[in-house]
Coordinates of C-alpha atoms and ligand atoms in Angstrom, one line a residue:
X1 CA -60.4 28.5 17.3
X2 CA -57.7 27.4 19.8
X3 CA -54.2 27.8 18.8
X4 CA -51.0 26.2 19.7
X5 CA -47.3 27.1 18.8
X6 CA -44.9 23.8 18.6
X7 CA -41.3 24.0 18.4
X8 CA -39.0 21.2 17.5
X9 CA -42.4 20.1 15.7
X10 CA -40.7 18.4 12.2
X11 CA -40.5 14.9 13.7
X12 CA -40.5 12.9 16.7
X13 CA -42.5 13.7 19.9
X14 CA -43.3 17.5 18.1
X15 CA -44.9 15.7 15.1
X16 CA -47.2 14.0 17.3
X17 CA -48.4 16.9 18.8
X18 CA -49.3 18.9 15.9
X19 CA -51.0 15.6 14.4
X20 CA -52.8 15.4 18.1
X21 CA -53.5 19.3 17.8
X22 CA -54.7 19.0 14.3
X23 CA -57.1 16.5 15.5
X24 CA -58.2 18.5 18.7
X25 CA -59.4 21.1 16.3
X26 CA -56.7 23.6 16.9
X27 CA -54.9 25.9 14.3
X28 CA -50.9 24.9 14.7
X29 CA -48.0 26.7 14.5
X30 CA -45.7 24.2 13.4
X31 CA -41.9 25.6 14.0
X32 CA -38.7 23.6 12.7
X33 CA -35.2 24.4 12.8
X34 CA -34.8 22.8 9.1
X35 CA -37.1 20.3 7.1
X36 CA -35.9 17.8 5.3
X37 CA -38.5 16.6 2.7
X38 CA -38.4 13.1 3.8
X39 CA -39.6 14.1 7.6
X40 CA -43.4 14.0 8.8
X41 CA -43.9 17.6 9.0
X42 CA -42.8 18.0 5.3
X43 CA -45.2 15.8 4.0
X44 CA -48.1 16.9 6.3
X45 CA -50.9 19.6 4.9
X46 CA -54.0 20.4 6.8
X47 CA -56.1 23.7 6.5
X48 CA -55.3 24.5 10.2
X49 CA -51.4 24.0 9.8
X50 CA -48.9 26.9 9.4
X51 CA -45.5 25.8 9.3
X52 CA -42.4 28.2 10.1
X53 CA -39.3 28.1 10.9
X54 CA -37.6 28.8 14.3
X55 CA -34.4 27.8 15.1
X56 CA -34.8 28.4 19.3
X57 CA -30.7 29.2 19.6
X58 CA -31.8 31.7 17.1
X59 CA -33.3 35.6 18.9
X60 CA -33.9 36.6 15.2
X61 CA -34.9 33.5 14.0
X62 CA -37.7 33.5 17.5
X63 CA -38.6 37.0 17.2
X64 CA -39.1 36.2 12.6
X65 CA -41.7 33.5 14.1
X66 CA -43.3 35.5 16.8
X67 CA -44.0 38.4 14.0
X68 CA -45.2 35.8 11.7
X69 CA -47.4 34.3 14.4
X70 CA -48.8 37.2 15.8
X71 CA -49.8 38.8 12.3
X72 CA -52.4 35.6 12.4
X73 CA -53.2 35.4 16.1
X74 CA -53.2 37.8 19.5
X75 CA -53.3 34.3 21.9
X76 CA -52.2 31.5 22.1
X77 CA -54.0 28.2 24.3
X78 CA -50.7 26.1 24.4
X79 CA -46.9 27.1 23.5
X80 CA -45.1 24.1 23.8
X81 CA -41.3 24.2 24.3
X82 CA -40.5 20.6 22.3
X83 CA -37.0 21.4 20.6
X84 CA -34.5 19.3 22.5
X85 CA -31.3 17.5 21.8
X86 CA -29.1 14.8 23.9
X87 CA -25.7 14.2 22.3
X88 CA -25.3 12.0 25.5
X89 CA -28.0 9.1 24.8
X90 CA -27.6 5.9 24.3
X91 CA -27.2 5.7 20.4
X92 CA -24.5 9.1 20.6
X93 CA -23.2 8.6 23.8
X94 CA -20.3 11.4 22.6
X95 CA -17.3 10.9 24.9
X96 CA -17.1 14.5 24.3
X97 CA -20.3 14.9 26.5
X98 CA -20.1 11.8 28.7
X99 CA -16.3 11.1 29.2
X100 CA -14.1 12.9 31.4
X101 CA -11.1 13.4 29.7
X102 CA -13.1 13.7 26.5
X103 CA -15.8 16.6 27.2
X104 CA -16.0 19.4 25.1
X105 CA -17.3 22.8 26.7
X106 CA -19.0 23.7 23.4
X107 CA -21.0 20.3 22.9
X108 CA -22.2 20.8 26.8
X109 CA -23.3 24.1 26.5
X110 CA -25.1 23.2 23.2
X111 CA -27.6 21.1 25.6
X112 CA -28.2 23.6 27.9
X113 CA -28.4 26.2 25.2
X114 CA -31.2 24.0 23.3
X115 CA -33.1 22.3 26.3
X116 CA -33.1 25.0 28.9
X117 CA -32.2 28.7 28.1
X118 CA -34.0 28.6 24.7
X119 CA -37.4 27.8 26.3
X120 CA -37.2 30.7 28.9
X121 CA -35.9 32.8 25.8
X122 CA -39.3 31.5 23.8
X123 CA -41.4 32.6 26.5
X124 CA -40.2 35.9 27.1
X125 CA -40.5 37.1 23.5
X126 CA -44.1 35.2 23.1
X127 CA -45.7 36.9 26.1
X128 CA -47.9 39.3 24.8
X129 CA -49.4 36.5 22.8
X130 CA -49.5 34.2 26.3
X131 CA -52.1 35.8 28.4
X132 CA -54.7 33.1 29.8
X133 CA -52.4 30.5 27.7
X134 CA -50.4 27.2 29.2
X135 CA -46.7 26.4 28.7
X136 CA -45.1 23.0 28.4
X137 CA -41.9 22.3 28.9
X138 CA -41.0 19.2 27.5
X139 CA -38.3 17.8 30.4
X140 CA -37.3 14.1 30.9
X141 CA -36.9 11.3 33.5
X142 CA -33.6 11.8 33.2
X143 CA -33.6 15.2 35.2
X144 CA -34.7 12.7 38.3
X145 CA -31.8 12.4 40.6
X146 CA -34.3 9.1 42.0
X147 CA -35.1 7.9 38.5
X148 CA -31.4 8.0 37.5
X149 CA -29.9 6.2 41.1
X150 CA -32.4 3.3 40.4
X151 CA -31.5 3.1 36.9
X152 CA -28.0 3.3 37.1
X153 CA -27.6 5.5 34.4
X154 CA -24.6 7.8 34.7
X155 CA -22.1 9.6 31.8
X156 CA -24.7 12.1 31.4
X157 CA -23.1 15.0 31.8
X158 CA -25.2 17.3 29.5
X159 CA -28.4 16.2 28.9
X160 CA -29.7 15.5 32.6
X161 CA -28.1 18.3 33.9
X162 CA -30.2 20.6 31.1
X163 CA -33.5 19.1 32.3
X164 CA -32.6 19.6 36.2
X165 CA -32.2 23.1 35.3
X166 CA -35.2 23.2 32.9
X167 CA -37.6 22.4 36.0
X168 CA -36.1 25.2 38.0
X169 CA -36.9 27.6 35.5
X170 CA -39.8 26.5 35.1
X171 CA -40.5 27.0 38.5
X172 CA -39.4 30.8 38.3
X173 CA -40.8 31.7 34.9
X174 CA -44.4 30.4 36.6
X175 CA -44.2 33.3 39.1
X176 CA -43.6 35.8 36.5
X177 CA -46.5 34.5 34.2
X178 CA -48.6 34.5 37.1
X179 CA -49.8 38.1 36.6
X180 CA -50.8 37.0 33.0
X181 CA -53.2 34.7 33.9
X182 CA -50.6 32.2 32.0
X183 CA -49.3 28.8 33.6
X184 CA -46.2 26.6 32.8
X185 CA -45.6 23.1 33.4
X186 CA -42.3 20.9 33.4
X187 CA -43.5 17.7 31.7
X188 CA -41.6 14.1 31.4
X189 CA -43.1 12.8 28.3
X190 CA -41.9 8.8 29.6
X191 CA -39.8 6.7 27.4
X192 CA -40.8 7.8 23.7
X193 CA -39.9 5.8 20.4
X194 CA -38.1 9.0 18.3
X195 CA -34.5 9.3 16.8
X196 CA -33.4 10.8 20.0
X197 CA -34.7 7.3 21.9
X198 CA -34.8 4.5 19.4
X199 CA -35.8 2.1 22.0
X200 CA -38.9 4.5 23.1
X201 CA -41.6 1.9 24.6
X202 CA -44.3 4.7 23.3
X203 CA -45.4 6.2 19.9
X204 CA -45.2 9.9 19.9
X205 CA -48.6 10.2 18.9
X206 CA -49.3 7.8 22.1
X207 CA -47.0 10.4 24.3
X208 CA -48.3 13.9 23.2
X209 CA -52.2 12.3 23.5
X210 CA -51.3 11.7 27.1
X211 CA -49.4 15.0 27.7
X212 CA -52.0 17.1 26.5
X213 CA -54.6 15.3 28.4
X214 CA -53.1 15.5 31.3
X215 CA -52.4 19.3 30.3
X216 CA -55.8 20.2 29.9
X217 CA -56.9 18.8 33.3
X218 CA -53.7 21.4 35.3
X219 CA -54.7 23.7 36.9
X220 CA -53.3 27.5 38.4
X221 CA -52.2 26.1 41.4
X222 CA -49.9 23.1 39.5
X223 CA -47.9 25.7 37.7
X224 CA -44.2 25.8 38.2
X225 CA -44.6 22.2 38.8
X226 CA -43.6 18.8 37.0
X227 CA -45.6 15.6 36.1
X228 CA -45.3 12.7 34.5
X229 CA -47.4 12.6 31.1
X230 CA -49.9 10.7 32.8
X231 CA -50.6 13.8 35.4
X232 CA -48.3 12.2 38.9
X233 CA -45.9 14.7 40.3
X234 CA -42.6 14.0 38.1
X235 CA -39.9 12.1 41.0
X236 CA -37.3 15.0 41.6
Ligands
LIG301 N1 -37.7 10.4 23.2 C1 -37.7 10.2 24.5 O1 -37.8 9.1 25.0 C2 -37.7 11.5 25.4 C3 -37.7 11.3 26.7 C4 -37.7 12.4 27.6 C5 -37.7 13.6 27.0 N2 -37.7 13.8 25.7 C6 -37.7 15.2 25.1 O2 -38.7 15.3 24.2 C7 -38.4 16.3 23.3 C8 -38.6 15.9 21.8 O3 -37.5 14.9 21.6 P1 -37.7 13.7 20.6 O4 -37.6 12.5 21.4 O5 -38.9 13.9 19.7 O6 -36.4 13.8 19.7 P2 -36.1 14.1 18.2 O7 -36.9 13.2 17.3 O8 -34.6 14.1 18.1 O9 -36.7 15.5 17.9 C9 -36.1 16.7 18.4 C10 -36.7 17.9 17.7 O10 -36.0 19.1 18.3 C11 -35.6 19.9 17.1 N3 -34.5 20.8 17.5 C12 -33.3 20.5 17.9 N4 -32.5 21.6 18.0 C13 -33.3 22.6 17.6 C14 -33.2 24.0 17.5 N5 -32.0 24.6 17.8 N6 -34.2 24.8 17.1 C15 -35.4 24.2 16.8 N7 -35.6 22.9 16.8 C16 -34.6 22.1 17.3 C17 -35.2 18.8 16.1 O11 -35.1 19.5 14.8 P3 -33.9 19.2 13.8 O12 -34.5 18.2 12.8 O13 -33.7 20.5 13.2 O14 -32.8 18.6 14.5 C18 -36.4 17.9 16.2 O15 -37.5 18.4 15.5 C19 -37.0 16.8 23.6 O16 -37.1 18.0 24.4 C20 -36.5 15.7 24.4 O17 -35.5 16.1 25.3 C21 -37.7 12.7 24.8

């Protein structure tokens, strides 16, 4: 059986991939910073599911779920590098992230500790479980310096910037998986209906059906790169 690890996985676009996985026939690793018993993943049991906790700021708390994970499994098919927050969209827009005058060095680095550094982190204690596997970032449109002139959407000092940076790595961290037979991929999941984005035009099941999809159809010679969910090379 194919397995996948999902972090960020108790709601939103994480959810919908576990439900998709679930579906797909693969055994989940379901990983949550905290579950409240009113969220998705809570109320979700399957034979295939294994929920756990990792908080992804957390080395102990990554290296707890890696032990946990690898006790069950030596590979993995799919880690997927969900867990993200934006203290700069539309329904927070903090002025401590998106106001000069205003920002707060602690509430920026928060982004980039979550949506970029924690990822690469991920990884490098999950390789020995990632040989032949495929990574997904989970980045945005909103790392697009093209996307964001046509938009017009500016004050986002944080989030955006975390994204940028996320593709980059990306970028690096699929020359070092390289020799492991493993691939990564930066991908923009489009505009998806979730607390972070509560005018999302897509479900998250809808999203993370398309994503993996598209996923499944990558091949060696895409890693490092980014797409949209539907499979186009992401607008940098
Ligand atoms: N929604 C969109 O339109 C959109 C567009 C582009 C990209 N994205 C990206 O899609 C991903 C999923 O976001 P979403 O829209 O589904 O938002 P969401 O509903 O707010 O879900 C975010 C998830 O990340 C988890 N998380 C946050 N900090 C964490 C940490 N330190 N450790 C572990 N988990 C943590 C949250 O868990 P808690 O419950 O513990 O907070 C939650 O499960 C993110 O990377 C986001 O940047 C979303």
């Amino acid at each position: 059986m194919k397995t996948a690890v999902v972090t960020g996985a108790s709601r939103g676009l994480g959810f919908g991939f576990v439900q998709n996985l679930l579906g797909q026939g693969y055994e989940v690793f379901a990983t949550y910073r905290a579950l409240k018993d009113d969220e998705p993943l809570a109320q979700l049991n399957h034979p295939h599911l294994h929920k756990l906790t990792m908080d992804v700021t957390d080395s102990t708390s990554i290296q707890t779920a890696y032990q946990a994970i690898s006790a069950k499994t030596d590979s993995l098919a799919l880690l997927i590098n969900n867990a993200g927050i934006n203290h700069d969209s539309p329904g927070m827009h903090k002025p401590s992230t998106t106001q000069l005058g205003h920002l707060q060095r602690t509430e920026l680095l928060e982004m980039f500790d979550v949506n970029t550094i924690a990822p690469i982190m991920v990884v490098q204690t999950f390789v020995p479980l990632l040989a032949n596997a495929k990574v997904i970032n989970i980045s945005s449109y909103r790392a697009s310096f093209t996307h964001r002139d046509e938009d017009g959407n500016y004050n986002n000092y944080g989030y955006a910037a975390s994204k940028v940076a996320l593709n980059m790595m990306t970028r690096d961290l699929a020359h070092e998986l390289a020799p492991h037979n493993a691939m990564v991929f930066a991908i923009d999941p489009g505009s998806v209906h979730t607390a972070m984005n509560q005018r999302g035009a897509q479900s998250p099941d809808e999203a993370s059906e398309a994503i993996l999809k598209t996923v499944a159809k990558l091949k060696s010679v895409d890693s490092g790169k980014c797409f949209t969910n539907s499979g186009k090379r992401a607008l940098l």
